[in-house]
Amino acid sequence: MEKRMIEVLKPGLATSVQDLGRSGYQQLGMVVAGAMDHFALQIGNILVGNRRSAAGLEVVLMGPKLRFLKDTVIAICGADLSPTIDGKTIQLWKSYRLSEGQILSFGKPVTGSYAYIAVSGGIQTPRIMGSRSTYVKAKIGGLDGQYLVKGDVLPTGDPVLGCSGRQLHPNLVPDYDKPRRIRVILGPDDKSFTKQGIRTFLTGTYKKTSRTDRMGTRLIGPKITHAKGADIISDATFPGTIQVPANGQPIILLADRQPTGGYTRIATVITEDIPRLAQIQPGKELTFEAVSLGLAHNLYMRRERMLKLLSQVGQGVHP
């Protein structure tokens, strides 16, 4: 049963309701949206007894202040934005039982950019095209298609109170501070670049700029040279598509990307590495490494098997 469970005391920078996205409608021009870090959201849902696809709250760098109106269980996964319950520091990747009236707050960002608040029972805003994900530009999903504002009250499903105290094994927790090497599959327009341009892309160091949002991230670094023009007839884009416009600086498309684009696509970030890419803070550096489609597929399947195992039998999630 749906309950009015969470009151927004402070909204944070750009806090929104997100699930795994609105798939199957790109041919109609609809953006997929969904969590920037699918892995963190899914682990959070597993820790609080939800389906992996349940909606939670995505928190960006500066978190909200929330009052819980009923007893429930929550988990914070992803970026370390210094979360506290009633002023006491809590661990990431662990579920906690909250009593009516307790307050969740956030402090300064330590590592990563996107944190996820998973709530037992899931956030129960209306589904639009099969998803609760917020897409602000079209004003759909979430609460009235907007980022949270002070005074909002979020509905949730019935909580599973017995799942508190679960914690992801430390060996499975992502390290956002390790070398930021992002693996890619070259193409589909890699022939539109000079050989030196490809070498520059794969050997250069790029910095994530402040021009970063849910649609994509702009990088700055060594100029990538085209063999032909930078423009193409508009064609499909994917999660992690790397476009290179005429200025030679890469743009990586993310959750709120447009379904098609008109810039040359030098490569695509593999699914396994999209969460790590999203978590890199503006101003930090990264490099690229070309890998095979086979390796990308194997890494994806390994991650998917792990998530299924965690959700079905609780391996790696312990009380």
Tab-separated table of N, CA and C in Angstrom, residues 176-271:
chain	number	residue	atom	x	y	z
A	176	TYR	N	36.029	4.821	-6.217
A	176	TYR	CA	35.967	5.967	-7.128
A	176	TYR	C	37.277	6.745	-7.179
A	177	ASP	N	38.252	6.382	-6.335
A	177	ASP	CA	39.533	7.090	-6.320
A	177	ASP	C	40.614	6.388	-7.136
A	178	LYS	N	40.349	5.169	-7.607
A	178	LYS	CA	41.382	4.460	-8.359
A	178	LYS	C	41.575	5.122	-9.722
A	179	PRO	N	42.678	4.808	-10.431
A	179	PRO	CA	42.936	5.462	-11.722
A	179	PRO	C	41.703	5.478	-12.621
A	180	ARG	N	41.420	6.658	-13.157
A	180	ARG	CA	40.182	6.860	-13.915
A	180	ARG	C	40.417	6.524	-15.390
A	181	ARG	N	40.586	5.257	-15.672
A	181	ARG	CA	40.739	4.769	-17.039
A	181	ARG	C	39.386	4.229	-17.492
A	182	ILE	N	38.825	4.836	-18.506
A	182	ILE	CA	37.500	4.477	-18.988
A	182	ILE	C	37.643	3.645	-20.257
A	183	ARG	N	37.062	2.449	-20.246
A	183	ARG	CA	37.174	1.549	-21.396
A	183	ARG	C	36.076	1.836	-22.419
A	184	VAL	N	36.466	1.785	-23.693
A	184	VAL	CA	35.548	2.126	-24.776
A	184	VAL	C	35.664	1.118	-25.908
A	185	ILE	N	34.611	1.077	-26.733
A	185	ILE	CA	34.644	0.372	-28.014
A	185	ILE	C	34.703	1.445	-29.096
A	186	LEU	N	35.709	1.392	-29.959
A	186	LEU	CA	35.838	2.391	-31.011
A	186	LEU	C	34.680	2.303	-31.995
A	187	GLY	N	34.301	3.460	-32.556
A	187	GLY	CA	33.241	3.507	-33.555
A	187	GLY	C	31.940	4.041	-32.990
A	188	PRO	N	30.922	4.145	-33.843
A	188	PRO	CA	30.866	3.639	-35.213
A	188	PRO	C	31.471	4.554	-36.267
A	189	ASP	N	31.916	5.761	-35.879
A	189	ASP	CA	32.431	6.703	-36.874
A	189	ASP	C	33.934	6.911	-36.742
A	190	ASP	N	34.671	5.911	-36.256
A	190	ASP	CA	36.106	6.095	-36.046
A	190	ASP	C	36.864	6.340	-37.353
A	191	LYS	N	36.306	5.911	-38.487
A	191	LYS	CA	36.949	6.158	-39.782
A	191	LYS	C	36.880	7.633	-40.171
A	192	SER	N	36.093	8.402	-39.460
A	192	SER	CA	35.988	9.839	-39.741
A	192	SER	C	37.104	10.646	-39.076
A	193	PHE	N	38.024	9.948	-38.383
A	193	PHE	CA	39.121	10.618	-37.691
A	193	PHE	C	40.456	10.191	-38.288
A	194	THR	N	41.449	11.057	-38.195
A	194	THR	CA	42.789	10.686	-38.643
A	194	THR	C	43.377	9.640	-37.694
A	195	LYS	N	44.408	8.933	-38.172
A	195	LYS	CA	45.081	7.971	-37.300
A	195	LYS	C	45.663	8.680	-36.076
A	196	GLN	N	46.195	9.873	-36.310
A	196	GLN	CA	46.728	10.640	-35.183
A	196	GLN	C	45.612	11.044	-34.229
A	197	GLY	N	44.435	11.357	-34.784
A	197	GLY	CA	43.294	11.704	-33.943
A	197	GLY	C	42.896	10.563	-33.021
A	198	ILE	N	42.895	9.334	-33.556
A	198	ILE	CA	42.581	8.157	-32.730
A	198	ILE	C	43.653	7.965	-31.664
A	199	ARG	N	44.932	8.118	-32.054
A	199	ARG	CA	46.023	7.980	-31.076
A	199	ARG	C	45.897	9.025	-29.973
A	200	THR	N	45.577	10.240	-30.373
A	200	THR	CA	45.401	11.307	-29.382
A	200	THR	C	44.301	10.950	-28.390
A	201	PHE	N	43.193	10.455	-28.907
A	201	PHE	CA	42.059	10.070	-28.060
A	201	PHE	C	42.458	8.996	-27.052
A	202	LEU	N	43.251	8.017	-27.495
A	202	LEU	CA	43.579	6.869	-26.644
A	202	LEU	C	44.801	7.094	-25.757
A	203	THR	N	45.598	8.117	-26.045
A	203	THR	CA	46.792	8.360	-25.225
A	203	THR	C	46.712	9.651	-24.422
A	204	GLY	N	45.792	10.523	-24.778
A	204	GLY	CA	45.689	11.806	-24.096
A	204	GLY	C	44.986	11.706	-22.753
A	205	THR	N	45.207	12.708	-21.929
A	205	THR	CA	44.515	12.837	-20.646
A	205	THR	C	43.500	13.963	-20.763
A	206	TYR	N	42.256	13.670	-20.373
A	206	TYR	CA	41.162	14.631	-20.503
A	206	TYR	C	40.613	14.979	-19.126
A	207	LYS	N	40.118	16.192	-19.023
A	207	LYS	CA	39.554	16.662	-17.758
A	207	LYS	C	38.046	16.837	-17.909
A	208	LYS	N	37.315	16.370	-16.912
A	208	LYS	CA	35.862	16.554	-16.885
A	208	LYS	C	35.571	18.001	-16.498
A	209	THR	N	34.865	18.722	-17.351
A	209	THR	CA	34.609	20.133	-17.090
A	209	THR	C	33.353	20.313	-16.242
A	210	SER	N	33.114	21.554	-15.851
A	210	SER	CA	31.901	21.871	-15.091
A	210	SER	C	30.657	21.829	-15.972
A	211	ARG	N	30.853	21.746	-17.278
A	211	ARG	CA	29.709	21.643	-18.196
A	211	ARG	C	29.271	20.179	-18.258
A	212	THR	N	28.782	19.712	-17.144
A	212	THR	CA	28.402	18.317	-16.957
A	212	THR	C	27.033	18.270	-16.311
A	213	ASP	N	26.153	17.458	-16.871
A	213	ASP	CA	24.833	17.273	-16.271
A	213	ASP	C	24.321	15.888	-16.643
A	214	ARG	N	23.029	15.652	-16.438
A	214	ARG	CA	22.477	14.329	-16.711
A	214	ARG	C	22.447	14.013	-18.212
A	215	MET	N	22.476	15.018	-19.057
A	215	MET	CA	22.486	14.777	-20.499
A	215	MET	C	23.854	14.292	-20.972
A	216	GLY	N	24.910	14.859	-20.419
A	216	GLY	CA	26.241	14.465	-20.851
A	216	GLY	C	27.317	15.260	-20.160
A	217	THR	N	28.554	14.952	-20.528
A	217	THR	CA	29.685	15.642	-19.924
A	217	THR	C	30.655	16.073	-21.006
A	218	ARG	N	31.111	17.311	-20.925
A	218	ARG	CA	32.110	17.827	-21.855
A	218	ARG	C	33.491	17.691	-21.231
A	219	LEU	N	34.434	17.218	-22.051
A	219	LEU	CA	35.812	17.058	-21.612
A	219	LEU	C	36.686	18.104	-22.288
A	220	ILE	N	37.839	18.366	-21.689
A	220	ILE	CA	38.826	19.241	-22.305
A	220	ILE	C	40.182	18.557	-22.228
A	221	GLY	N	40.921	18.629	-23.339
A	221	GLY	CA	42.215	17.970	-23.409
A	221	GLY	C	42.795	18.106	-24.802
A	222	PRO	N	43.710	17.196	-25.189
A	222	PRO	CA	44.314	17.269	-26.519
A	222	PRO	C	43.247	17.212	-27.623
A	223	LYS	N	43.418	18.047	-28.643
A	223	LYS	CA	42.433	18.117	-29.721
A	223	LYS	C	42.477	16.859	-30.581
A	224	ILE	N	41.309	16.295	-30.832
A	224	ILE	CA	41.167	15.111	-31.679
A	224	ILE	C	40.869	15.587	-33.099
A	225	THR	N	41.694	15.153	-34.063
A	225	THR	CA	41.563	15.654	-35.432
A	225	THR	C	40.681	14.740	-36.282
A	226	HIS	N	39.839	15.372	-37.088
A	226	HIS	CA	38.961	14.657	-38.011
A	226	HIS	C	39.651	14.449	-39.360
A	227	ALA	N	39.353	13.336	-40.006
A	227	ALA	CA	39.786	13.112	-41.386
A	227	ALA	C	38.803	13.752	-42.348
A	228	LYS	N	37.545	13.808	-41.915
A	228	LYS	CA	36.480	14.439	-42.684
A	228	LYS	C	35.859	15.495	-41.774
A	229	GLY	N	34.700	15.980	-42.136
A	229	GLY	CA	34.037	16.953	-41.284
A	229	GLY	C	33.545	16.336	-39.986
A	230	ALA	N	33.207	17.205	-39.036
A	230	ALA	CA	32.735	16.751	-37.728
A	230	ALA	C	31.257	16.396	-37.730
A	231	ASP	N	30.525	16.840	-38.738
A	231	ASP	CA	29.076	16.626	-38.770
A	231	ASP	C	28.716	15.388	-39.581
A	232	ILE	N	27.673	14.697	-39.132
A	232	ILE	CA	27.112	13.560	-39.861
A	232	ILE	C	25.604	13.749	-39.958
A	233	ILE	N	24.973	12.976	-40.833
A	233	ILE	CA	23.512	12.936	-40.829
A	233	ILE	C	23.077	12.372	-39.484
A	234	SER	N	22.117	12.997	-38.848
A	234	SER	CA	21.702	12.576	-37.504
A	234	SER	C	21.492	11.075	-37.435
A	235	ASP	N	22.092	10.463	-36.430
A	235	ASP	CA	22.037	9.013	-36.267
A	235	ASP	C	21.875	8.701	-34.781
A	236	ALA	N	21.702	7.415	-34.480
A	236	ALA	CA	21.393	6.990	-33.114
A	236	ALA	C	22.538	7.288	-32.149
A	237	THR	N	22.170	7.590	-30.915
A	237	THR	CA	23.128	7.686	-29.817
A	237	THR	C	22.797	6.612	-28.781
A	238	PHE	N	23.769	6.324	-27.938
A	238	PHE	CA	23.644	5.258	-26.945
A	238	PHE	C	24.170	5.761	-25.603
A	239	PRO	N	23.901	5.043	-24.526
A	239	PRO	CA	24.534	5.422	-23.259
A	239	PRO	C	26.050	5.355	-23.413
A	240	GLY	N	26.731	6.444	-23.167
A	240	GLY	CA	28.182	6.452	-23.292
A	240	GLY	C	28.717	6.809	-24.660
A	241	THR	N	27.856	7.163	-25.621
A	241	THR	CA	28.340	7.628	-26.923
A	241	THR	C	29.280	8.820	-26.730
A	242	ILE	N	30.440	8.770	-27.397
A	242	ILE	CA	31.402	9.874	-27.329
A	242	ILE	C	31.402	10.602	-28.665
A	243	GLN	N	30.856	11.799	-28.670
A	243	GLN	CA	30.830	12.633	-29.863
A	243	GLN	C	32.034	13.575	-29.857
A	244	VAL	N	32.512	13.898	-31.058
A	244	VAL	CA	33.596	14.879	-31.178
A	244	VAL	C	33.177	15.940	-32.190
A	245	PRO	N	32.781	17.122	-31.734
A	245	PRO	CA	32.434	18.206	-32.652
A	245	PRO	C	33.686	18.817	-33.284
A	246	ALA	N	33.507	19.890	-34.035
A	246	ALA	CA	34.605	20.476	-34.808
A	246	ALA	C	35.757	20.978	-33.942
A	247	ASN	N	35.498	21.310	-32.675
A	247	ASN	CA	36.586	21.814	-31.816
A	247	ASN	C	37.510	20.716	-31.304
A	248	GLY	N	37.181	19.440	-31.609
A	248	GLY	CA	38.050	18.331	-31.241
A	248	GLY	C	37.992	17.914	-29.791
A	249	GLN	N	37.040	18.440	-29.019
A	249	GLN	CA	36.910	18.112	-27.595
A	249	GLN	C	35.722	17.164	-27.389
A	250	PRO	N	35.936	16.023	-26.720
A	250	PRO	CA	34.882	14.999	-26.621
A	250	PRO	C	33.698	15.423	-25.751
A	251	ILE	N	32.532	14.931	-26.147
A	251	ILE	CA	31.298	15.057	-25.367
A	251	ILE	C	30.775	13.645	-25.150
A	252	ILE	N	30.571	13.253	-23.898
A	252	ILE	CA	30.064	11.908	-23.606
A	252	ILE	C	28.597	12.012	-23.214
A	253	LEU	N	27.744	11.282	-23.933
A	253	LEU	CA	26.305	11.342	-23.697
A	253	LEU	C	25.903	10.354	-22.610
A	254	LEU	N	25.001	10.800	-21.726
A	254	LEU	CA	24.635	10.001	-20.557
A	254	LEU	C	23.122	9.801	-20.476
A	255	ALA	N	22.562	9.740	-19.286
A	255	ALA	CA	21.190	9.248	-19.091
A	255	ALA	C	20.131	10.059	-19.834
A	256	ASP	N	20.236	11.382	-19.813
A	256	ASP	CA	19.222	12.234	-20.443
A	256	ASP	C	19.611	12.647	-21.861
A	257	ARG	N	20.457	11.844	-22.502
A	257	ARG	CA	20.895	12.152	-23.874
A	257	ARG	C	19.715	12.161	-24.845
A	258	GLN	N	19.875	12.888	-25.933
A	258	GLN	CA	18.893	12.866	-27.003
A	258	GLN	C	18.999	11.535	-27.755
A	259	PRO	N	17.911	11.033	-28.369
A	259	PRO	CA	17.968	9.745	-29.072
A	259	PRO	C	18.853	9.747	-30.314
A	260	THR	N	19.041	10.913	-30.956
A	260	THR	CA	19.906	10.998	-32.135
A	260	THR	C	20.841	12.190	-31.990
A	261	GLY	N	21.920	12.165	-32.773
A	261	GLY	CA	22.863	13.272	-32.744
A	261	GLY	C	23.555	13.428	-34.080
A	262	GLY	N	24.137	14.605	-34.314
A	262	GLY	CA	24.730	14.917	-35.607
A	262	GLY	C	26.223	15.130	-35.601
A	263	TYR	N	26.921	14.728	-34.505
A	263	TYR	CA	28.377	14.805	-34.463
A	263	TYR	C	28.975	13.410	-34.639
A	264	THR	N	30.193	13.360	-35.168
A	264	THR	CA	30.894	12.085	-35.326
A	264	THR	C	31.084	11.404	-33.971
A	265	ARG	N	30.904	10.071	-33.982
A	265	ARG	CA	30.975	9.264	-32.760
A	265	ARG	C	32.256	8.435	-32.800
A	266	ILE	N	33.243	8.862	-32.042
A	266	ILE	CA	34.538	8.194	-32.082
A	266	ILE	C	34.529	6.865	-31.333
A	267	ALA	N	33.688	6.747	-30.301
A	267	ALA	CA	33.673	5.535	-29.472
A	267	ALA	C	32.449	5.554	-28.567
A	268	THR	N	32.262	4.434	-27.866
A	268	THR	CA	31.189	4.315	-26.876
A	268	THR	C	31.761	3.708	-25.601
A	269	VAL	N	31.486	4.313	-24.473
A	269	VAL	CA	31.920	3.780	-23.178
A	269	VAL	C	31.194	2.464	-22.917
A	270	ILE	N	31.919	1.444	-22.468
A	270	ILE	CA	31.271	0.165	-22.195
A	270	ILE	C	30.339	0.298	-20.986
A	271	THR	N	29.297	-0.512	-20.963
A	271	THR	CA	28.278	-0.427	-19.910
A	271	THR	C	28.883	-0.556	-18.514
